[in-house]
Amino acid sequence: MSDESVRGSAGARARAQRLSPEERREQLLACAVKVFSERGLGGGNHALVAAEAKVSVPTVFVYFKTHEALVDAVLDEVEQIYLAKMVHAESAEMPALEAILHLSQGLTQTLDTHPAHARLFREWSVCVHSEHWPRYLRLYRKLTRALAKAIERGQRDGSIHGELNAEDEAAILYAGAMALMQMIETGAPADRLNKFQRSMILPVLTLNALPIKAVVQARPADPKRSGRAVKAAY
């Protein structure tokens, strides 16, 4: 072997990234989220993840033994992003209206903060014939229950109409947030987004509620990118 070949091999080895098992799994999972967000839940596989991560296919199988295990791990990541939105909003110290806005905004803001996760979340939410549908329903119930608890808190403090059914209103707010995500994706103008946001929240409020001011930053639709920023201040 020539000196040049030796130097080339050494350089390649030097460029190879050494990771702990935990770091490698995290890297592969990040690549898997990207791959599945681009190919769909049914379109990703170990080979595509390996190509994205620049590792061998057997390496991916070391961490994710089956295709089902790989998809489950990706959905775990998506689920954690959205469940994390619940934690702060469920705090008893957060005013009810603020908690409701925090939860509903949390869905749309992932378009900007976690666009790949948001794309997967939206796909997951309509996979009614998939084996993953029951798991989505469990996530849906957790998210809408968090909204319902915030609404119930508002009913107790007088900021939300007491005669409303909290579970029904939570389902409406959740559906509205999902619709707003679609509007943002298709490039709806800011004034239309603001009007839609207000129409979601205002009907449940009493005169004792704090005034709402919505500021949404709209961007032109771009089919090459799933995420769209939405910034709101209330």
PDB file of C-alpha atoms in Angstrom:
ATOM      1  CA  MET A   1       0.000   0.000   0.000  1.00  0.00           C
ATOM      2  CA  SER A   2       1.367   3.419  -0.933  1.00  0.00           C
ATOM      3  CA  ASP A   3       2.049   6.159   1.598  1.00  0.00           C
ATOM      4  CA  GLU A   4      -0.767   8.150   0.003  1.00  0.00           C
ATOM      5  CA  SER A   5      -3.222   5.266   0.513  1.00  0.00           C
ATOM      6  CA  VAL A   6      -2.126   4.878   4.120  1.00  0.00           C
ATOM      7  CA  ARG A   7      -2.605   8.580   4.718  1.00  0.00           C
ATOM      8  CA  GLY A   8      -6.041   8.423   3.049  1.00  0.00           C
ATOM      9  CA  SER A   9      -7.160   5.493   5.214  1.00  0.00           C
ATOM     10  CA  ALA A  10      -5.865   7.177   8.341  1.00  0.00           C
ATOM     11  CA  GLY A  11      -7.686  10.365   7.380  1.00  0.00           C
ATOM     12  CA  ALA A  12     -10.937   8.472   6.872  1.00  0.00           C
ATOM     13  CA  ARG A  13     -10.559   6.799  10.265  1.00  0.00           C
ATOM     14  CA  ALA A  14      -9.785  10.150  11.853  1.00  0.00           C
ATOM     15  CA  ARG A  15     -12.963  11.593  10.387  1.00  0.00           C
ATOM     16  CA  ALA A  16     -15.072   8.696  11.645  1.00  0.00           C
ATOM     17  CA  GLN A  17     -17.044   9.829  14.659  1.00  0.00           C
ATOM     18  CA  ARG A  18     -16.745   7.694  17.757  1.00  0.00           C
ATOM     19  CA  LEU A  19     -19.889   7.742  19.843  1.00  0.00           C
ATOM     20  CA  SER A  20     -21.034   6.021  22.994  1.00  0.00           C
ATOM     21  CA  PRO A  21     -23.958   3.603  22.564  1.00  0.00           C
ATOM     22  CA  GLU A  22     -26.321   6.223  23.975  1.00  0.00           C
ATOM     23  CA  GLU A  23     -24.999   8.908  21.639  1.00  0.00           C
ATOM     24  CA  ARG A  24     -25.144   6.567  18.645  1.00  0.00           C
ATOM     25  CA  ARG A  25     -28.758   5.668  19.376  1.00  0.00           C
ATOM     26  CA  GLU A  26     -29.617   9.349  19.720  1.00  0.00           C
ATOM     27  CA  GLN A  27     -27.914  10.087  16.402  1.00  0.00           C
ATOM     28  CA  LEU A  28     -29.710   7.249  14.627  1.00  0.00           C
ATOM     29  CA  LEU A  29     -33.040   8.291  16.090  1.00  0.00           C
ATOM     30  CA  ALA A  30     -32.584  11.873  14.902  1.00  0.00           C
ATOM     31  CA  CYS A  31     -31.805  10.549  11.430  1.00  0.00           C
ATOM     32  CA  ALA A  32     -34.827   8.245  11.599  1.00  0.00           C
ATOM     33  CA  VAL A  33     -37.137  11.149  12.458  1.00  0.00           C
ATOM     34  CA  LYS A  34     -35.796  13.044   9.444  1.00  0.00           C
ATOM     35  CA  VAL A  35     -36.122  10.051   7.110  1.00  0.00           C
ATOM     36  CA  PHE A  36     -39.648   9.140   8.199  1.00  0.00           C
ATOM     37  CA  SER A  37     -40.788  12.760   8.050  1.00  0.00           C
ATOM     38  CA  GLU A  38     -39.662  12.870   4.422  1.00  0.00           C
ATOM     39  CA  ARG A  39     -40.774   9.369   3.384  1.00  0.00           C
ATOM     40  CA  GLY A  40     -43.803   8.871   5.605  1.00  0.00           C
ATOM     41  CA  LEU A  41     -44.397   6.378   8.392  1.00  0.00           C
ATOM     42  CA  GLY A  42     -44.665   3.586   5.857  1.00  0.00           C
ATOM     43  CA  GLY A  43     -41.749   4.700   3.704  1.00  0.00           C
ATOM     44  CA  GLY A  44     -38.773   4.722   6.055  1.00  0.00           C
ATOM     45  CA  ASN A  45     -36.540   1.741   6.772  1.00  0.00           C
ATOM     46  CA  HIS A  46     -33.211   0.714   8.284  1.00  0.00           C
ATOM     47  CA  ALA A  47     -31.307   1.183   5.024  1.00  0.00           C
ATOM     48  CA  LEU A  48     -32.487   4.767   4.566  1.00  0.00           C
ATOM     49  CA  VAL A  49     -31.652   5.616   8.172  1.00  0.00           C
ATOM     50  CA  ALA A  50     -28.197   4.067   7.741  1.00  0.00           C
ATOM     51  CA  ALA A  51     -27.598   6.154   4.622  1.00  0.00           C
ATOM     52  CA  GLU A  52     -28.699   9.322   6.411  1.00  0.00           C
ATOM     53  CA  ALA A  53     -26.464   8.569   9.409  1.00  0.00           C
ATOM     54  CA  LYS A  54     -23.570   7.364   7.217  1.00  0.00           C
ATOM     55  CA  VAL A  55     -23.302   4.055   9.060  1.00  0.00           C
ATOM     56  CA  SER A  56     -23.802   0.445   8.022  1.00  0.00           C
ATOM     57  CA  VAL A  57     -27.281  -1.069   7.916  1.00  0.00           C
ATOM     58  CA  PRO A  58     -26.336  -3.688  10.569  1.00  0.00           C
ATOM     59  CA  THR A  59     -25.454  -0.808  12.911  1.00  0.00           C
ATOM     60  CA  VAL A  60     -29.038   0.441  12.748  1.00  0.00           C
ATOM     61  CA  PHE A  61     -30.326  -3.076  13.435  1.00  0.00           C
ATOM     62  CA  VAL A  62     -28.155  -3.246  16.561  1.00  0.00           C
ATOM     63  CA  TYR A  63     -30.223  -0.440  18.077  1.00  0.00           C
ATOM     64  CA  PHE A  64     -33.592  -1.120  16.432  1.00  0.00           C
ATOM     65  CA  LYS A  65     -34.105  -4.849  15.935  1.00  0.00           C
ATOM     66  CA  THR A  66     -37.179  -4.653  13.691  1.00  0.00           C
ATOM     67  CA  HIS A  67     -38.996  -2.163  11.500  1.00  0.00           C
ATOM     68  CA  GLU A  68     -41.736  -1.981  14.132  1.00  0.00           C
ATOM     69  CA  ALA A  69     -39.175  -1.109  16.804  1.00  0.00           C
ATOM     70  CA  LEU A  70     -37.777   1.641  14.581  1.00  0.00           C
ATOM     71  CA  VAL A  71     -41.194   3.177  13.926  1.00  0.00           C
ATOM     72  CA  ASP A  72     -42.130   2.919  17.611  1.00  0.00           C
ATOM     73  CA  ALA A  73     -38.951   4.764  18.572  1.00  0.00           C
ATOM     74  CA  VAL A  74     -39.731   7.527  16.077  1.00  0.00           C
ATOM     75  CA  LEU A  75     -43.269   7.866  17.431  1.00  0.00           C
ATOM     76  CA  ASP A  76     -41.827   7.977  20.963  1.00  0.00           C
ATOM     77  CA  GLU A  77     -39.853  11.053  19.910  1.00  0.00           C
ATOM     78  CA  VAL A  78     -42.900  12.704  18.367  1.00  0.00           C
ATOM     79  CA  GLU A  79     -45.038  11.906  21.391  1.00  0.00           C
ATOM     80  CA  GLN A  80     -42.532  13.350  23.846  1.00  0.00           C
ATOM     81  CA  ILE A  81     -42.412  16.655  21.969  1.00  0.00           C
ATOM     82  CA  TYR A  82     -46.159  17.112  22.360  1.00  0.00           C
ATOM     83  CA  LEU A  83     -46.481  15.692  25.861  1.00  0.00           C
ATOM     84  CA  ALA A  84     -43.819  18.150  26.990  1.00  0.00           C
ATOM     85  CA  LYS A  85     -46.259  20.932  26.116  1.00  0.00           C
ATOM     86  CA  MET A  86     -48.591  19.624  28.823  1.00  0.00           C
ATOM     87  CA  VAL A  87     -46.191  19.789  31.736  1.00  0.00           C
ATOM     88  CA  HIS A  88     -45.984  23.549  32.199  1.00  0.00           C
ATOM     89  CA  ALA A  89     -49.599  24.161  31.197  1.00  0.00           C
ATOM     90  CA  GLU A  90     -50.886  21.786  33.872  1.00  0.00           C
ATOM     91  CA  SER A  91     -49.226  23.803  36.610  1.00  0.00           C
ATOM     92  CA  ALA A  92     -51.811  25.110  39.052  1.00  0.00           C
ATOM     93  CA  GLU A  93     -49.888  28.398  39.176  1.00  0.00           C
ATOM     94  CA  MET A  94     -50.544  29.162  35.501  1.00  0.00           C
ATOM     95  CA  PRO A  95     -53.805  31.052  34.888  1.00  0.00           C
ATOM     96  CA  ALA A  96     -56.379  28.969  33.059  1.00  0.00           C
ATOM     97  CA  LEU A  97     -56.487  31.141  29.933  1.00  0.00           C
ATOM     98  CA  GLU A  98     -52.704  31.190  29.743  1.00  0.00           C
ATOM     99  CA  ALA A  99     -52.626  27.400  30.053  1.00  0.00           C
ATOM    100  CA  ILE A 100     -55.158  26.994  27.242  1.00  0.00           C
ATOM    101  CA  LEU A 101     -53.190  29.303  24.985  1.00  0.00           C
ATOM    102  CA  HIS A 102     -49.942  27.562  25.909  1.00  0.00           C
ATOM    103  CA  LEU A 103     -51.352  24.186  24.915  1.00  0.00           C
ATOM    104  CA  SER A 104     -53.017  25.315  21.688  1.00  0.00           C
ATOM    105  CA  GLN A 105     -49.985  27.367  20.675  1.00  0.00           C
ATOM    106  CA  GLY A 106     -47.739  24.438  21.513  1.00  0.00           C
ATOM    107  CA  LEU A 107     -49.208  22.463  18.626  1.00  0.00           C
ATOM    108  CA  THR A 108     -48.676  25.167  16.020  1.00  0.00           C
ATOM    109  CA  GLN A 109     -45.263  26.303  17.241  1.00  0.00           C
ATOM    110  CA  THR A 110     -43.784  22.884  16.529  1.00  0.00           C
ATOM    111  CA  LEU A 111     -44.017  23.783  12.841  1.00  0.00           C
ATOM    112  CA  ASP A 112     -41.121  26.128  13.514  1.00  0.00           C
ATOM    113  CA  THR A 113     -39.314  24.453  16.419  1.00  0.00           C
ATOM    114  CA  HIS A 114     -39.621  20.802  15.342  1.00  0.00           C
ATOM    115  CA  PRO A 115     -40.773  20.720  11.696  1.00  0.00           C
ATOM    116  CA  ALA A 116     -39.960  17.029  11.134  1.00  0.00           C
ATOM    117  CA  HIS A 117     -41.850  16.027  14.281  1.00  0.00           C
ATOM    118  CA  ALA A 118     -44.779  18.256  13.263  1.00  0.00           C
ATOM    119  CA  ARG A 119     -44.957  16.624   9.841  1.00  0.00           C
ATOM    120  CA  LEU A 120     -45.011  13.166  11.430  1.00  0.00           C
ATOM    121  CA  PHE A 121     -47.583  14.258  14.002  1.00  0.00           C
ATOM    122  CA  ARG A 122     -49.959  15.459  11.297  1.00  0.00           C
ATOM    123  CA  GLU A 123     -49.534  12.258   9.310  1.00  0.00           C
ATOM    124  CA  TRP A 124     -50.050  10.170  12.447  1.00  0.00           C
ATOM    125  CA  SER A 125     -53.258  12.064  13.257  1.00  0.00           C
ATOM    126  CA  VAL A 126     -54.978  10.827  10.079  1.00  0.00           C
ATOM    127  CA  CYS A 127     -53.646   7.241   9.921  1.00  0.00           C
ATOM    128  CA  VAL A 128     -56.993   5.801  10.949  1.00  0.00           C
ATOM    129  CA  HIS A 129     -56.341   2.431   9.283  1.00  0.00           C
ATOM    130  CA  SER A 130     -52.807   2.070  10.635  1.00  0.00           C
ATOM    131  CA  GLU A 131     -51.711  -0.146  13.507  1.00  0.00           C
ATOM    132  CA  HIS A 132     -50.408   3.088  15.061  1.00  0.00           C
ATOM    133  CA  TRP A 133     -53.875   4.666  15.282  1.00  0.00           C
ATOM    134  CA  PRO A 134     -54.732   3.359  18.796  1.00  0.00           C
ATOM    135  CA  ARG A 135     -51.514   4.869  20.094  1.00  0.00           C
ATOM    136  CA  TYR A 136     -52.357   8.229  18.514  1.00  0.00           C
ATOM    137  CA  LEU A 137     -55.766   8.128  20.183  1.00  0.00           C
ATOM    138  CA  ARG A 138     -54.078   7.681  23.555  1.00  0.00           C
ATOM    139  CA  LEU A 139     -51.930  10.753  22.865  1.00  0.00           C
ATOM    140  CA  TYR A 140     -54.974  12.686  21.653  1.00  0.00           C
ATOM    141  CA  ARG A 141     -56.835  11.897  24.872  1.00  0.00           C
ATOM    142  CA  LYS A 142     -53.896  13.050  26.992  1.00  0.00           C
ATOM    143  CA  LEU A 143     -53.624  16.345  25.109  1.00  0.00           C
ATOM    144  CA  THR A 144     -57.348  17.070  25.097  1.00  0.00           C
ATOM    145  CA  ARG A 145     -57.599  16.109  28.764  1.00  0.00           C
ATOM    146  CA  ALA A 146     -54.903  18.678  29.557  1.00  0.00           C
ATOM    147  CA  LEU A 147     -56.956  21.293  27.701  1.00  0.00           C
ATOM    148  CA  ALA A 148     -60.114  20.192  29.511  1.00  0.00           C
ATOM    149  CA  LYS A 149     -58.432  20.510  32.916  1.00  0.00           C
ATOM    150  CA  ALA A 150     -57.345  24.053  32.060  1.00  0.00           C
ATOM    151  CA  ILE A 151     -60.900  24.879  30.961  1.00  0.00           C
ATOM    152  CA  GLU A 152     -62.296  23.444  34.202  1.00  0.00           C
ATOM    153  CA  ARG A 153     -59.846  25.612  36.142  1.00  0.00           C
ATOM    154  CA  GLY A 154     -61.086  28.630  34.213  1.00  0.00           C
ATOM    155  CA  GLN A 155     -64.668  27.712  35.020  1.00  0.00           C
ATOM    156  CA  ARG A 156     -63.796  27.658  38.703  1.00  0.00           C
ATOM    157  CA  ASP A 157     -62.111  31.077  38.596  1.00  0.00           C
ATOM    158  CA  GLY A 158     -64.895  32.609  36.508  1.00  0.00           C
ATOM    159  CA  SER A 159     -62.892  33.341  33.354  1.00  0.00           C
ATOM    160  CA  ILE A 160     -64.640  30.630  31.306  1.00  0.00           C
ATOM    161  CA  HIS A 161     -68.374  30.051  30.994  1.00  0.00           C
ATOM    162  CA  GLY A 162     -69.400  27.501  33.597  1.00  0.00           C
ATOM    163  CA  GLU A 163     -72.186  25.918  31.545  1.00  0.00           C
ATOM    164  CA  LEU A 164     -69.792  24.659  28.870  1.00  0.00           C
ATOM    165  CA  ASN A 165     -68.741  21.018  28.675  1.00  0.00           C
ATOM    166  CA  ALA A 166     -64.977  21.110  29.229  1.00  0.00           C
ATOM    167  CA  GLU A 167     -64.290  17.906  27.298  1.00  0.00           C
ATOM    168  CA  ASP A 168     -66.254  19.113  24.268  1.00  0.00           C
ATOM    169  CA  GLU A 169     -64.565  22.515  24.292  1.00  0.00           C
ATOM    170  CA  ALA A 170     -61.163  20.830  24.566  1.00  0.00           C
ATOM    171  CA  ALA A 171     -61.921  18.727  21.488  1.00  0.00           C
ATOM    172  CA  ILE A 172     -62.970  21.861  19.587  1.00  0.00           C
ATOM    173  CA  LEU A 173     -59.811  23.749  20.589  1.00  0.00           C
ATOM    174  CA  TYR A 174     -57.628  20.801  19.611  1.00  0.00           C
ATOM    175  CA  ALA A 175     -59.321  20.498  16.217  1.00  0.00           C
ATOM    176  CA  GLY A 176     -58.940  24.235  15.742  1.00  0.00           C
ATOM    177  CA  ALA A 177     -55.224  24.095  16.496  1.00  0.00           C
ATOM    178  CA  MET A 178     -54.801  21.307  13.951  1.00  0.00           C
ATOM    179  CA  ALA A 179     -56.702  23.362  11.373  1.00  0.00           C
ATOM    180  CA  LEU A 180     -54.520  26.362  12.178  1.00  0.00           C
ATOM    181  CA  MET A 181     -51.424  24.258  11.509  1.00  0.00           C
ATOM    182  CA  GLN A 182     -52.802  23.479   8.055  1.00  0.00           C
ATOM    183  CA  MET A 183     -53.575  27.154   7.420  1.00  0.00           C
ATOM    184  CA  ILE A 184     -50.044  28.150   8.385  1.00  0.00           C
ATOM    185  CA  GLU A 185     -48.634  25.467   6.097  1.00  0.00           C
ATOM    186  CA  THR A 186     -50.640  26.748   3.143  1.00  0.00           C
ATOM    187  CA  GLY A 187     -49.487  30.332   3.653  1.00  0.00           C
ATOM    188  CA  ALA A 188     -52.634  31.929   5.084  1.00  0.00           C
ATOM    189  CA  PRO A 189     -52.086  35.661   5.812  1.00  0.00           C
ATOM    190  CA  ALA A 190     -51.503  36.846   9.368  1.00  0.00           C
ATOM    191  CA  ASP A 191     -54.824  38.679   9.683  1.00  0.00           C
ATOM    192  CA  ARG A 192     -56.731  35.528   8.763  1.00  0.00           C
ATOM    193  CA  LEU A 193     -54.689  33.465  11.235  1.00  0.00           C
ATOM    194  CA  ASN A 194     -55.319  36.005  14.000  1.00  0.00           C
ATOM    195  CA  LYS A 195     -59.048  36.034  13.284  1.00  0.00           C
ATOM    196  CA  PHE A 196     -59.149  32.247  13.360  1.00  0.00           C
ATOM    197  CA  GLN A 197     -57.234  32.123  16.662  1.00  0.00           C
ATOM    198  CA  ARG A 198     -59.617  34.583  18.263  1.00  0.00           C
ATOM    199  CA  SER A 199     -62.651  32.654  17.006  1.00  0.00           C
ATOM    200  CA  MET A 200     -61.272  29.560  18.745  1.00  0.00           C
ATOM    201  CA  ILE A 201     -60.850  31.193  22.155  1.00  0.00           C
ATOM    202  CA  LEU A 202     -63.342  34.053  22.533  1.00  0.00           C
ATOM    203  CA  PRO A 203     -66.583  31.999  22.618  1.00  0.00           C
ATOM    204  CA  VAL A 204     -65.554  30.221  25.816  1.00  0.00           C
ATOM    205  CA  LEU A 205     -64.538  33.359  27.734  1.00  0.00           C
ATOM    206  CA  THR A 206     -66.559  35.418  30.198  1.00  0.00           C
ATOM    207  CA  LEU A 207     -66.242  39.176  30.641  1.00  0.00           C
ATOM    208  CA  ASN A 208     -63.887  38.484  33.543  1.00  0.00           C
ATOM    209  CA  ALA A 209     -61.266  36.958  31.251  1.00  0.00           C
ATOM    210  CA  LEU A 210     -58.140  38.842  30.316  1.00  0.00           C
ATOM    211  CA  PRO A 211     -58.202  40.504  26.868  1.00  0.00           C
ATOM    212  CA  ILE A 212     -56.564  38.581  24.051  1.00  0.00           C
ATOM    213  CA  LYS A 213     -54.059  40.079  21.668  1.00  0.00           C
ATOM    214  CA  ALA A 214     -52.839  37.794  18.922  1.00  0.00           C
ATOM    215  CA  VAL A 215     -49.864  38.448  16.700  1.00  0.00           C
ATOM    216  CA  VAL A 216     -49.136  35.774  14.150  1.00  0.00           C
ATOM    217  CA  GLN A 217     -46.225  35.905  11.750  1.00  0.00           C
ATOM    218  CA  ALA A 218     -47.354  34.351   8.488  1.00  0.00           C
ATOM    219  CA  ARG A 219     -45.014  33.234   5.738  1.00  0.00           C
ATOM    220  CA  PRO A 220     -45.609  32.271   2.114  1.00  0.00           C
ATOM    221  CA  ALA A 221     -46.344  28.603   1.511  1.00  0.00           C
ATOM    222  CA  ASP A 222     -43.257  26.611   0.560  1.00  0.00           C
ATOM    223  CA  PRO A 223     -43.845  22.994  -0.530  1.00  0.00           C
ATOM    224  CA  LYS A 224     -40.185  22.169   0.117  1.00  0.00           C
ATOM    225  CA  ARG A 225     -40.457  22.861   3.830  1.00  0.00           C
ATOM    226  CA  SER A 226     -42.958  21.466   6.283  1.00  0.00           C
ATOM    227  CA  GLY A 227     -42.464  23.981   9.111  1.00  0.00           C
ATOM    228  CA  ARG A 228     -43.929  27.463   9.287  1.00  0.00           C
ATOM    229  CA  ALA A 229     -43.231  29.895  12.078  1.00  0.00           C
ATOM    230  CA  VAL A 230     -46.086  31.129  14.156  1.00  0.00           C
ATOM    231  CA  LYS A 231     -45.343  33.558  16.940  1.00  0.00           C
ATOM    232  CA  ALA A 232     -48.129  34.648  19.218  1.00  0.00           C
ATOM    233  CA  ALA A 233     -48.285  36.997  22.184  1.00  0.00           C
ATOM    234  CA  TYR A 234     -51.312  37.218  24.379  1.00  0.00           C
TER     235      TYR A 234
END
